[in-house]
Tab-separated table of C-alpha atoms and ligand atoms in Angstrom:
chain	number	residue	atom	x	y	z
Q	1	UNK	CA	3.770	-108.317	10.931
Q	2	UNK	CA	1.056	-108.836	13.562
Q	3	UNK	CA	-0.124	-106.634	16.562
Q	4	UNK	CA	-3.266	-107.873	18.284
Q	5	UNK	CA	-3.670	-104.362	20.056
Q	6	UNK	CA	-3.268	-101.450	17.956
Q	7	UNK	CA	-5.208	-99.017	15.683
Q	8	UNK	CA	-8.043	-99.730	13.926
Q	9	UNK	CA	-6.699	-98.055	10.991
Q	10	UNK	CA	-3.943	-98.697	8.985
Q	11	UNK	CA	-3.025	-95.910	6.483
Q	12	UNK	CA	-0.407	-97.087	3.669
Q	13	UNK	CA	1.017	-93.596	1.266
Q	14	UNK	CA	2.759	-94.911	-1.451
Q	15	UNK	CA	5.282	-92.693	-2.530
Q	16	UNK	CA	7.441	-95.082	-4.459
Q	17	UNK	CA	7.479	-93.733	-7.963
Q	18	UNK	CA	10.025	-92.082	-9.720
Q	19	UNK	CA	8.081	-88.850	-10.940
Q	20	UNK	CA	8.986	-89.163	-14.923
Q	21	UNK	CA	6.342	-86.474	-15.696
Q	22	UNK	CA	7.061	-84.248	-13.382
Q	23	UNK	CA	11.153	-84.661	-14.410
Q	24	UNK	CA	12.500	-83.470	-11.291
Q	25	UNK	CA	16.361	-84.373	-10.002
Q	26	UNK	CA	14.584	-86.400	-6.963
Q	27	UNK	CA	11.797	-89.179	-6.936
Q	28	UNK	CA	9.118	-86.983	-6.808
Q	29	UNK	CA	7.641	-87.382	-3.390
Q	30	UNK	CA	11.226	-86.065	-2.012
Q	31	UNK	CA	10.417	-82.506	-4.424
Q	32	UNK	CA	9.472	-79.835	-2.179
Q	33	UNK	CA	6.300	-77.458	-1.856
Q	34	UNK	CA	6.711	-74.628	0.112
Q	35	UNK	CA	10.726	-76.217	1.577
Q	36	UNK	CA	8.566	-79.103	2.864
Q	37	UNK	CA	8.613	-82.485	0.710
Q	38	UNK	CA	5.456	-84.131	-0.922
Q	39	UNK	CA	6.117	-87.135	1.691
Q	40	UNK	CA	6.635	-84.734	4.647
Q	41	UNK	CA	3.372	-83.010	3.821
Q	42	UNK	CA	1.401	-86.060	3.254
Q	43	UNK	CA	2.258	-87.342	6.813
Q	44	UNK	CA	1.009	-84.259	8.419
Q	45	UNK	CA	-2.380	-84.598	6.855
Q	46	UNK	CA	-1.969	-88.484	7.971
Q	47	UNK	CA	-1.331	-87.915	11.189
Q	48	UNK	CA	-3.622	-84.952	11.861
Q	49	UNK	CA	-6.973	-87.487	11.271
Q	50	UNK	CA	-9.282	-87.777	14.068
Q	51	UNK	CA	-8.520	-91.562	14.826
Q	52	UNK	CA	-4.589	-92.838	15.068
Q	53	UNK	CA	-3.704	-94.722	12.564
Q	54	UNK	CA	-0.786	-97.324	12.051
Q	55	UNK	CA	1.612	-95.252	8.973
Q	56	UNK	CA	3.343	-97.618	6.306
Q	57	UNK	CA	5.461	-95.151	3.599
Q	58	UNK	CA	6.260	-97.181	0.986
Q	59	UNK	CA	9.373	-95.588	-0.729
Q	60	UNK	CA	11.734	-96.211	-3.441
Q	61	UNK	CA	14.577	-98.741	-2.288
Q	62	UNK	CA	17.378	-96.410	-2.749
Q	63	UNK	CA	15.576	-93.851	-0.503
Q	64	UNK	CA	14.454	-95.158	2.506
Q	65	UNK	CA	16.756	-94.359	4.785
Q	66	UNK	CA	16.130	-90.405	2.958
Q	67	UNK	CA	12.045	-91.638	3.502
Q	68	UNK	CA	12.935	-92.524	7.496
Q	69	UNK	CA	14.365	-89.111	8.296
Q	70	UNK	CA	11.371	-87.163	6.778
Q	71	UNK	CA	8.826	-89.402	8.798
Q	72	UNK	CA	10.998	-89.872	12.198
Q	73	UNK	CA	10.466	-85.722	11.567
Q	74	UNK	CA	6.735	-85.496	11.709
Q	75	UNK	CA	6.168	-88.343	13.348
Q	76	UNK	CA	8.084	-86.471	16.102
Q	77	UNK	CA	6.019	-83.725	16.390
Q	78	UNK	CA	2.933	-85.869	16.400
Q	79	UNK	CA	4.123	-88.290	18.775
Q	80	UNK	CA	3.660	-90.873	16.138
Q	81	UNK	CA	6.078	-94.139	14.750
Q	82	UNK	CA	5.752	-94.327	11.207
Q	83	UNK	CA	7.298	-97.882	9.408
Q	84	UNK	CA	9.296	-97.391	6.020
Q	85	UNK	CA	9.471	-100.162	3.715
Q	86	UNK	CA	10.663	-100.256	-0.108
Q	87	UNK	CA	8.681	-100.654	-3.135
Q	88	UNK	CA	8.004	-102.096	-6.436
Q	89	UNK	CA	8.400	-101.445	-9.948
Q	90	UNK	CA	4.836	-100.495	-10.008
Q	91	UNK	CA	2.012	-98.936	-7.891
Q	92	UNK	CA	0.368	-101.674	-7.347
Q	93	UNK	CA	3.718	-103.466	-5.790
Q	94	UNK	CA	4.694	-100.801	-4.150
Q	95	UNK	CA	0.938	-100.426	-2.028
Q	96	UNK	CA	1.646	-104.767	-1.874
Q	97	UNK	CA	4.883	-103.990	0.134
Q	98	UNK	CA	2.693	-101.440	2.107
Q	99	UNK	CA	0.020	-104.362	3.059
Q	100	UNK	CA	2.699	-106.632	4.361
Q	101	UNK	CA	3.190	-104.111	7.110
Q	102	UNK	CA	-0.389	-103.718	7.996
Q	103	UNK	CA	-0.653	-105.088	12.012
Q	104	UNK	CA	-3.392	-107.567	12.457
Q	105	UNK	CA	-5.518	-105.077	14.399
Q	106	UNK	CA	-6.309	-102.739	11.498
Q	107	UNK	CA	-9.670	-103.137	10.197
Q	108	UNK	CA	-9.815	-100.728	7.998
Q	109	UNK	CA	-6.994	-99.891	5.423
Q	110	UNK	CA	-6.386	-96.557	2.939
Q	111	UNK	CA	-3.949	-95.896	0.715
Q	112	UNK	CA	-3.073	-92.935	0.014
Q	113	UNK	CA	-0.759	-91.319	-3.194
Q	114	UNK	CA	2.456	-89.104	-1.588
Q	115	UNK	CA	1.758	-87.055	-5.008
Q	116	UNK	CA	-1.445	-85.952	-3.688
Q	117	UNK	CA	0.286	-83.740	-0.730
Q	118	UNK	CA	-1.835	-81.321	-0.300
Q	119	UNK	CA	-5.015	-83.292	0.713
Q	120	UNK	CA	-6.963	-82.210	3.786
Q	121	UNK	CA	-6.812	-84.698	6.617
Q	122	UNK	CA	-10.887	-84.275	6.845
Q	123	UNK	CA	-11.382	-86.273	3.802
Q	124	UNK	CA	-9.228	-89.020	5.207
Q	125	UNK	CA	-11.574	-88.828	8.403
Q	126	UNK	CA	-14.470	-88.837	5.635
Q	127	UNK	CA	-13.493	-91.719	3.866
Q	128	UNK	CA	-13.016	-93.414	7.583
Q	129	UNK	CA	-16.575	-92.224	8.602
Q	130	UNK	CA	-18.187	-94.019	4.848
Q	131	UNK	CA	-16.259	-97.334	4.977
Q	132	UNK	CA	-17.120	-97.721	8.562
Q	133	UNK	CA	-21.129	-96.758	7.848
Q	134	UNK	CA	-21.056	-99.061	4.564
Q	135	UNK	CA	-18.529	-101.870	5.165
Q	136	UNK	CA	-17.343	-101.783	2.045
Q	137	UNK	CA	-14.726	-99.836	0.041
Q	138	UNK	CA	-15.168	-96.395	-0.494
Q	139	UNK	CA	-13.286	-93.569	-2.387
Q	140	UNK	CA	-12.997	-89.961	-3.178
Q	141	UNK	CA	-13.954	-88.303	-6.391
Q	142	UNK	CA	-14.710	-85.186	-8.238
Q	143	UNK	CA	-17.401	-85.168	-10.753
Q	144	UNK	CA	-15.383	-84.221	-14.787
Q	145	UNK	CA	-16.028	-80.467	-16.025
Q	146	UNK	CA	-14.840	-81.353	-19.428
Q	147	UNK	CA	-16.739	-82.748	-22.447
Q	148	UNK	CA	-14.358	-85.770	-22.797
Q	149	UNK	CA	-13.770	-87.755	-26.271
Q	150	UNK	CA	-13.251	-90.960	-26.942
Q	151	UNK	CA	-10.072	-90.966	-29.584
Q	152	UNK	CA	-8.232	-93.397	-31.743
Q	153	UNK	CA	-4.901	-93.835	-32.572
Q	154	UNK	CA	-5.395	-90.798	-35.564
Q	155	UNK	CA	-6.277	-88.599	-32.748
Q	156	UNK	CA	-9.979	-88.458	-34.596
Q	157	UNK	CA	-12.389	-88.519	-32.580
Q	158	UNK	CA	-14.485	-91.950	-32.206
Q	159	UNK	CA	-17.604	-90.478	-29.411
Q	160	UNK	CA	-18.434	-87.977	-27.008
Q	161	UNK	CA	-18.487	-89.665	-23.464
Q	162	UNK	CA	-21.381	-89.152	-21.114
Q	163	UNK	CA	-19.410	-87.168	-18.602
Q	164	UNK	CA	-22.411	-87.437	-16.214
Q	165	UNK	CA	-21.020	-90.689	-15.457
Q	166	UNK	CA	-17.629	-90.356	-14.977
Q	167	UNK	CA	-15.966	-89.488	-11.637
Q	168	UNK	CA	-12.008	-88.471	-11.321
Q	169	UNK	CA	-11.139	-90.544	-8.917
Q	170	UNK	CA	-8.570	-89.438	-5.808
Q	171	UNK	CA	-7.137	-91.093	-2.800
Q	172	UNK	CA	-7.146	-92.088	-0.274
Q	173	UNK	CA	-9.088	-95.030	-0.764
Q	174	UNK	CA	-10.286	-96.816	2.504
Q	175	UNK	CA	-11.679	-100.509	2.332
Q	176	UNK	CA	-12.556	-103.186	4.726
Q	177	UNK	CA	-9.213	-104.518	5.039
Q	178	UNK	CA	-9.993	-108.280	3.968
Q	179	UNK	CA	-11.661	-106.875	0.927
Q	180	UNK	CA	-8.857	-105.369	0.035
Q	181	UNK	CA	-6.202	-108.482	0.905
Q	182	UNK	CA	-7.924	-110.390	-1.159
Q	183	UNK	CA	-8.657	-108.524	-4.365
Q	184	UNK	CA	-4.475	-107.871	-4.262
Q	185	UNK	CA	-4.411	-112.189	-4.065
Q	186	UNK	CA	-6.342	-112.595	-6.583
Q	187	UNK	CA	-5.077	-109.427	-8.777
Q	188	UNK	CA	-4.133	-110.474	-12.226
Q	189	UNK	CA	-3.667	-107.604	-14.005
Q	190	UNK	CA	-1.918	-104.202	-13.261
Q	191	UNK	CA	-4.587	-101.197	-12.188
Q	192	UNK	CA	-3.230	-97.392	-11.490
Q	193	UNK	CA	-5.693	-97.402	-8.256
Q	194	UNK	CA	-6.656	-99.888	-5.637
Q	195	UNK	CA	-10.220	-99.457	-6.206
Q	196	UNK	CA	-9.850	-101.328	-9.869
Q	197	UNK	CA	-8.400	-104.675	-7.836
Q	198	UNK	CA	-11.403	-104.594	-5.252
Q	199	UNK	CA	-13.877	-103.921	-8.223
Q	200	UNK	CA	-12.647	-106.647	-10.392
Q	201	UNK	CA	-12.514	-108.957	-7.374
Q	202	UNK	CA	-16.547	-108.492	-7.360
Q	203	UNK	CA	-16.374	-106.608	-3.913
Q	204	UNK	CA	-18.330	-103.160	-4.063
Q	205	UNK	CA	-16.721	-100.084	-4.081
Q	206	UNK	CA	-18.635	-96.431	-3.870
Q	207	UNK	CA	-17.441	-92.938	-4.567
Q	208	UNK	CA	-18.229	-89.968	-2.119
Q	209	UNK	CA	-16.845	-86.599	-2.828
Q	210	UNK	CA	-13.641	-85.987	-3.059
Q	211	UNK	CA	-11.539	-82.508	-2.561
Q	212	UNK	CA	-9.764	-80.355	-5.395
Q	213	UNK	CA	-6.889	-80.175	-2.601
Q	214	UNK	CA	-6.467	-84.011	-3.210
Q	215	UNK	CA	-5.225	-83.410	-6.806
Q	216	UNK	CA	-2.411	-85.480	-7.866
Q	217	UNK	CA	0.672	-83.721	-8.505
Q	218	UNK	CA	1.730	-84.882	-11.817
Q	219	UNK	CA	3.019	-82.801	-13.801
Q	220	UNK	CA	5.727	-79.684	-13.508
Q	221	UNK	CA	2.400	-77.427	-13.918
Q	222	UNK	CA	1.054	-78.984	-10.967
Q	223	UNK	CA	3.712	-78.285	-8.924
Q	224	UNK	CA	3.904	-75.126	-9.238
Q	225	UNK	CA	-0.185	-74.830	-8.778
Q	226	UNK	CA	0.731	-76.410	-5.462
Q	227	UNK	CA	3.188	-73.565	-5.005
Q	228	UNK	CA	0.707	-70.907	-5.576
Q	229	UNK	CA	-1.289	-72.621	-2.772
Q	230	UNK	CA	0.889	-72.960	-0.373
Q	231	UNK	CA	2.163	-69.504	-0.444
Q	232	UNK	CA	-1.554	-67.826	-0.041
Q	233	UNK	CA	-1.777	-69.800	3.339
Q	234	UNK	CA	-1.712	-67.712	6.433
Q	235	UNK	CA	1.176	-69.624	8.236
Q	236	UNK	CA	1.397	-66.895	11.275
Q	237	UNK	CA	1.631	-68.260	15.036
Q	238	UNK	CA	-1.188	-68.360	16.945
Q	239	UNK	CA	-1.411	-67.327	20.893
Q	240	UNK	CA	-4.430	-69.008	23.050
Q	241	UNK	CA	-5.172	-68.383	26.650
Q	242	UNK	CA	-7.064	-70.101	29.272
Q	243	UNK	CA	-7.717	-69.219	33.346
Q	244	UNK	CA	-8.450	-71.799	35.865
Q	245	UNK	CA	-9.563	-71.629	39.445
Q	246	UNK	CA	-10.396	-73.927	42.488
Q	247	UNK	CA	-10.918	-73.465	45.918
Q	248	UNK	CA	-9.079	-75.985	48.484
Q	249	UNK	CA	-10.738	-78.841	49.938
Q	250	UNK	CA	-9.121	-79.909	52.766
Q	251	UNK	CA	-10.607	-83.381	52.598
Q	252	UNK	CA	-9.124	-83.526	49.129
Q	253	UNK	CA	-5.438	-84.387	47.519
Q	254	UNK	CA	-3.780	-82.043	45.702
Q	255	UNK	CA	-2.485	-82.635	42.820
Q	256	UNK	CA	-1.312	-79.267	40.708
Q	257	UNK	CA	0.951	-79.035	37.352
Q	258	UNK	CA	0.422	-82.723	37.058
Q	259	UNK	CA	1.853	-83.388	40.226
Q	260	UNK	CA	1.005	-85.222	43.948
Q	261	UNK	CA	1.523	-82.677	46.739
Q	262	UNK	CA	2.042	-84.852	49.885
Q	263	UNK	CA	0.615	-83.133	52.655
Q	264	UNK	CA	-0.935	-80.397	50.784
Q	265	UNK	CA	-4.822	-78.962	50.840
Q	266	UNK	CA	-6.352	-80.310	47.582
Q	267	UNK	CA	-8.682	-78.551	44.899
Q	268	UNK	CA	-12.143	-78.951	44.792
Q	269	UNK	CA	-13.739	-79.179	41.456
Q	270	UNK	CA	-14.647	-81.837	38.226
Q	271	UNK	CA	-11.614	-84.669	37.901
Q	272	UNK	CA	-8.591	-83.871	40.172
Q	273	UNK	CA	-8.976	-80.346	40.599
Q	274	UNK	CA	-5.555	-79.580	38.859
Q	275	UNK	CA	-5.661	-75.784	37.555
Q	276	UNK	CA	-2.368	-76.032	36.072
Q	277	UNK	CA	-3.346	-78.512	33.720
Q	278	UNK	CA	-7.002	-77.025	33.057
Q	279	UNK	CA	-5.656	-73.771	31.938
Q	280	UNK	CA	-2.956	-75.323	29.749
Q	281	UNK	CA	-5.812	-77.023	27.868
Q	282	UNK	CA	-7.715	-74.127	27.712
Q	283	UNK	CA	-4.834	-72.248	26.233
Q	284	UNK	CA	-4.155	-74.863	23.808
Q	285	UNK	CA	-7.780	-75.081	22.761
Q	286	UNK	CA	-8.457	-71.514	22.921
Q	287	UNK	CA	-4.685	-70.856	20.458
Q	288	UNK	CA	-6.199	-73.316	17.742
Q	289	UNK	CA	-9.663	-71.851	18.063
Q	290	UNK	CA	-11.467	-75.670	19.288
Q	291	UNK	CA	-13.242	-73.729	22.251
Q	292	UNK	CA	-12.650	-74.476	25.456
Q	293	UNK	CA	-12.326	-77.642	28.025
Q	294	UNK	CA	-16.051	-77.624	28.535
Q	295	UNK	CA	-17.405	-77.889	25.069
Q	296	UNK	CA	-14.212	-81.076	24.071
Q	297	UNK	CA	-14.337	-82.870	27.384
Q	298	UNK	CA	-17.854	-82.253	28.686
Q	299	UNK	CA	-18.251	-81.992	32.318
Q	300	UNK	CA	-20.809	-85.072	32.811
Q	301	UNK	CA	-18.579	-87.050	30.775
Q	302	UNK	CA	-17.967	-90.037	33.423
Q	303	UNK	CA	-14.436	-90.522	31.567
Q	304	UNK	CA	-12.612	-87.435	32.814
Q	305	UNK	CA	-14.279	-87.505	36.177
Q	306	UNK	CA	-11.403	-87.707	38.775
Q	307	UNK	CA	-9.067	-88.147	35.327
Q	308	UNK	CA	-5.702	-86.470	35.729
Q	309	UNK	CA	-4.491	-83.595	34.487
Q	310	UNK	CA	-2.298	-85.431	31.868
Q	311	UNK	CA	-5.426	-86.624	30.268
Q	312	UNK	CA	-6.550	-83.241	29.185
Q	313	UNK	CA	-3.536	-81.810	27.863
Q	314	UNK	CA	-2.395	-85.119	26.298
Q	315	UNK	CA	-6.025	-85.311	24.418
Q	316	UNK	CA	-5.852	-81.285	23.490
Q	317	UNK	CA	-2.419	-81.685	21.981
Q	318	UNK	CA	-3.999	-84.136	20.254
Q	319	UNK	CA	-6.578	-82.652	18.708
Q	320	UNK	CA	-4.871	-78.949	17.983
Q	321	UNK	CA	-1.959	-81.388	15.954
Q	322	UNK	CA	-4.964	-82.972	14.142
Q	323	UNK	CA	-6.383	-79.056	13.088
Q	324	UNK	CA	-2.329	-78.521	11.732
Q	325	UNK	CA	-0.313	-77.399	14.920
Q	326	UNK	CA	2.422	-77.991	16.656
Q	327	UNK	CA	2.714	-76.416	19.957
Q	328	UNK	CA	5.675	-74.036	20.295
Q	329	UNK	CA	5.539	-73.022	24.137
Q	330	UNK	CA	3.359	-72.305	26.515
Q	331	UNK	CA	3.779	-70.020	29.854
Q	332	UNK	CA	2.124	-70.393	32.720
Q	333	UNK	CA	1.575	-68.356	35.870
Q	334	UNK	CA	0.272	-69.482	39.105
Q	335	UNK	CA	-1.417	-67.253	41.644
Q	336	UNK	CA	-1.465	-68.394	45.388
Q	337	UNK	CA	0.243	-68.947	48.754
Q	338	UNK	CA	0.372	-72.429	48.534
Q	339	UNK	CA	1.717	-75.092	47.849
Q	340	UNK	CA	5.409	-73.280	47.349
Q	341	UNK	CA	6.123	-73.817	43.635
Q	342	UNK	CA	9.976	-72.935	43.645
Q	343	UNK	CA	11.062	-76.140	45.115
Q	344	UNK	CA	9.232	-78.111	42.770
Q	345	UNK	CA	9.407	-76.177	39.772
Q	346	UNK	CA	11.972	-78.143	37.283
Q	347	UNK	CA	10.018	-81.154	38.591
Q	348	UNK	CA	6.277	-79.723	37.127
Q	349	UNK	CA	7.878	-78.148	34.040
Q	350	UNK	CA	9.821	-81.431	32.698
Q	351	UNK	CA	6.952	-83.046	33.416
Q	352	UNK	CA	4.506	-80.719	31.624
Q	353	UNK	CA	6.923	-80.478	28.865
Q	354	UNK	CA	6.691	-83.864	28.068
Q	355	UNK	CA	2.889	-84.245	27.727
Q	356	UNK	CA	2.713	-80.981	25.443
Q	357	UNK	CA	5.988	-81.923	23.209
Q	358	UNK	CA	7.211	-78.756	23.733
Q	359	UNK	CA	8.836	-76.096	26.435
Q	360	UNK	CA	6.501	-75.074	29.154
Q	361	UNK	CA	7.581	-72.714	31.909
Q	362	UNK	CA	6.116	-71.914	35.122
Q	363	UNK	CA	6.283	-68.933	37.272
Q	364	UNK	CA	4.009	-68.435	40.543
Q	365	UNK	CA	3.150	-65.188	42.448
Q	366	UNK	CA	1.053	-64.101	45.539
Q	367	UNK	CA	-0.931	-61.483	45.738
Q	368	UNK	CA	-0.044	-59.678	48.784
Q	369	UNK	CA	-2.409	-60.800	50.895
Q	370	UNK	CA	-5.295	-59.478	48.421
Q	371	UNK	CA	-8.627	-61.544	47.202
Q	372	UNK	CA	-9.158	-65.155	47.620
Q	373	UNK	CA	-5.844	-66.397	46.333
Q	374	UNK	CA	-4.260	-63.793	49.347
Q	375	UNK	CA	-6.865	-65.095	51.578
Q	376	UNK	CA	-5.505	-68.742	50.836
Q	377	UNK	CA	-8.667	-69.983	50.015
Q	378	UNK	CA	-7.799	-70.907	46.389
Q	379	UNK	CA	-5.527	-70.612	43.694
Q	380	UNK	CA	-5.845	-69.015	40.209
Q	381	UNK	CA	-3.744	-70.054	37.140
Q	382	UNK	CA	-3.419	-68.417	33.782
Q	383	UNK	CA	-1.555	-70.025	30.891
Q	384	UNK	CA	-0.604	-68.859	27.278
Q	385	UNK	CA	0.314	-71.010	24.701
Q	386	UNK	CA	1.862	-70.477	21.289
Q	387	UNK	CA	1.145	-72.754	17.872
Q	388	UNK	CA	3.319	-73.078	15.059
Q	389	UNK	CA	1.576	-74.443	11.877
Q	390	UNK	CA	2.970	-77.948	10.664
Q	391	UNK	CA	2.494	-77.487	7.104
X	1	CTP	N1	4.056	-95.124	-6.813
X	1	CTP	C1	4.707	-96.077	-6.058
X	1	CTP	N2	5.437	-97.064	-6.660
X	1	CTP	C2	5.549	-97.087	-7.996
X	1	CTP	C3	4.905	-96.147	-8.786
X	1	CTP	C4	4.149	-95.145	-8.177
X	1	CTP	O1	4.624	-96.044	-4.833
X	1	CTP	N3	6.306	-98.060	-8.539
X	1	CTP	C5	3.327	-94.042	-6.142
X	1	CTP	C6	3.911	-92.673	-6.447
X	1	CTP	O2	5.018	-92.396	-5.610
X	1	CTP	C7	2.751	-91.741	-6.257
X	1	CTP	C8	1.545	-92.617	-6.537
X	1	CTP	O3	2.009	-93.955	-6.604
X	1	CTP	O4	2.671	-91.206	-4.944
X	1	CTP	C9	0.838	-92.204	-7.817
X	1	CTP	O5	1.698	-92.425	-8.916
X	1	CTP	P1	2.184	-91.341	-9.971
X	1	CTP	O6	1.553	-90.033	-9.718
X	1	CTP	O7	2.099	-91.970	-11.310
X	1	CTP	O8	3.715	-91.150	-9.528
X	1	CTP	P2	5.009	-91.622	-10.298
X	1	CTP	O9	4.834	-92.991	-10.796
X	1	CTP	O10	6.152	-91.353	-9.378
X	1	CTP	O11	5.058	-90.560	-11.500
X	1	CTP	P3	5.255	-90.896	-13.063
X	1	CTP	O12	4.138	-91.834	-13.412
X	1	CTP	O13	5.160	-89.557	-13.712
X	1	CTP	O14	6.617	-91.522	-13.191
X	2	MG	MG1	3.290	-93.480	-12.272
């Protein structure tokens, strides 16, 4: 398939297998952790990475329609499309299916193992960060804490290896995406990781560190390790809140909860003025504990001068998704005489609604003729938001 626009980054999960180890009922990444399915949980930590990337699953023929449900899922709460394709009898088919799907504007590919569900999306940013600094392929690993023998087939032991130069390797493995097509045209042999292919196609390859949350779950022990760690996580809502004010400009437009006002007084201030939409990113920044619109937009930055409202809830969603949220509501209250908010009211909160995935409702007061919002010289807006954790 080819896209000449699109991200930069594809990111394949294979998730394929069968799961004979682990000997549940299910292919294994359908098992859940915590009521929430290996593939469901890998997707979340795909889609919370800094940069968008393109998603291939790769799942077992017989379940991709089951595979489609469980990404159309998170993929709706991230705003995301995620492709489904089937896959081989073996890894390394299965991540071949995956590369078919890649669009021609990925540069840089990973492919990541469903089985490893519980990885954090900041080494997938990591791994990003290294195979963009090196231009070559790059992947995580954990250095081995156990004296490890070299056996034959009496179980006797042959040698002692020289664990300071072995690394258990993880995924997700990024690579220039050409090194990578062309180590799986030239592959020969079978390998367990994509690493081996690029390797033995002479391209370099370096390991960085990996994460002990990237472990592969493998066996039934593993699950159930995976269990443990899910249930210590605090998965409690969090509330945010954030307070905007402007003072009109009657030289100015207004534009307020995302919308024109014809024939309204605009707000002064940095980009359109629109307190409605500053104090929902505030909220949403403040709930997931990124600081405020200041510190992630940056005042001199010449991008958000005059931007829209839209722009800075649109980019905050964004980013609290990417630290695990989803956003469950948010309430906002505006202060001021003007403009009249009833009339408009459905308008600004379908509107709003759409940009934060999620209900927002608006409710406006004066303040009897008290302070600068009763003077009509400005308006004051306060907004709460609530965030559910994804995963
Ligand atoms: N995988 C795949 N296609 C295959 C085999 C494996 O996409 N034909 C994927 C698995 O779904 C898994 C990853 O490759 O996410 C790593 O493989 P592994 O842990 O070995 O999973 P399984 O092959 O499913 O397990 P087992 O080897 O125990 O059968
Ligand atoms: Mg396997």
């Amino acid at each position: 398939m080819s896209e000449s626009s699109g991200p930069r980054i594809a990111v394949i999960v294979v998730a394929a297998g069968s799961g004979t180890r682990l000997g549940a009922s299910a292919p294994k990444a359908f098992v859940p952790v915590g009521g929430i399915s290996l593939l469901g949980r890998s997707l979340y930590t795909v889609l919370g990475m800094r940069e968008p990337a393109q998603v291939v699953v790769v799942a077992p023929a017989e379940f991709v329609a089951d595979a489609e449900v469980i990404a159309a899922d998170v993929a709706g709460v991230a705003a995301a499309s995620v492709t489904v394709v089937a896959g081989g009898e073996t890894r390394q088919q299965s991540v071949l299916a995956g590369l078919r799907m890649v669009h021609d504007s990925a540069q840089v590919v990973l492919v990541h193992d469903a089985a490893r569900a519980l990885t954090p999306s900041a080494l997938f940013d990591r791994v990003v960060a290294e195979v963009d600094a090196r231009r070559h392929g790059v992947i995580p690993g954990l250095a081995v804490s156990d004296t490890i023998k070299r056996v034959d087939a009496r179980q006797d032991i042959v040698e002692t290896v020289d664990r300071s130069a072995l690394s258990a390797v993880q995924t997700p493995q990024g690579f220039p995406k050409d090194d990578l097509l062309d180590a799986y045209a030239r592959a020969t042999d079978e390998a367990t990781d994509d690493a081996a292919l690029v390797s033995a196609s002479g391209r370099r390859v370096s390991v960085v560190p990996g994460d002990p949350l990237a472990f592969k779950i493998t066996t039934p022990w593993d699950l159930r390790r995976a269990e443990e760690l899910v249930s210590r996580r605090d998965d409690s809502p969090r509330i945010g809140v954030g307070t905007d004010t402007h003072g009109f400009d009657p030289d100015a437009e207004l534009w307020l909860a995302g919308l024109y006002w014809p024939g309204e007084a605009g707000l002064a201030g940095h980009s359109d003025g629109d307190a409605v939409a500053h104090a929902i990113t505030d909220a949403l920044l403040s709930a997931a504990g990124l600081g405020d619109i200041g510190g992630a937009f940056g005042t001199d930055d010449p991008r958000f001068s005059g931007a829209h409202g839209e722009v800075f809830i649109r980019e905050a969603r964004r980013m609290v998704e990417g630290a695990g949220y989803r956003v469950g509501n948010i309430a906002v209250q505006v202060i001021g005489n003007r403009p009249k908010f009833a009339p408009r009211r459905h308008e600004a909160e379908a509107l709003l609604s759409e940009f934060v995935g999620a209900p927002v409702s608006i409710s406006a007061t004066t303040t009897d003729g008290l302070g600068f919002t009763g003077r009509g010289e400005g308006v004051a807006v306060i907004a709460t938001a609530l965030l559910l954790h994804n995963v």
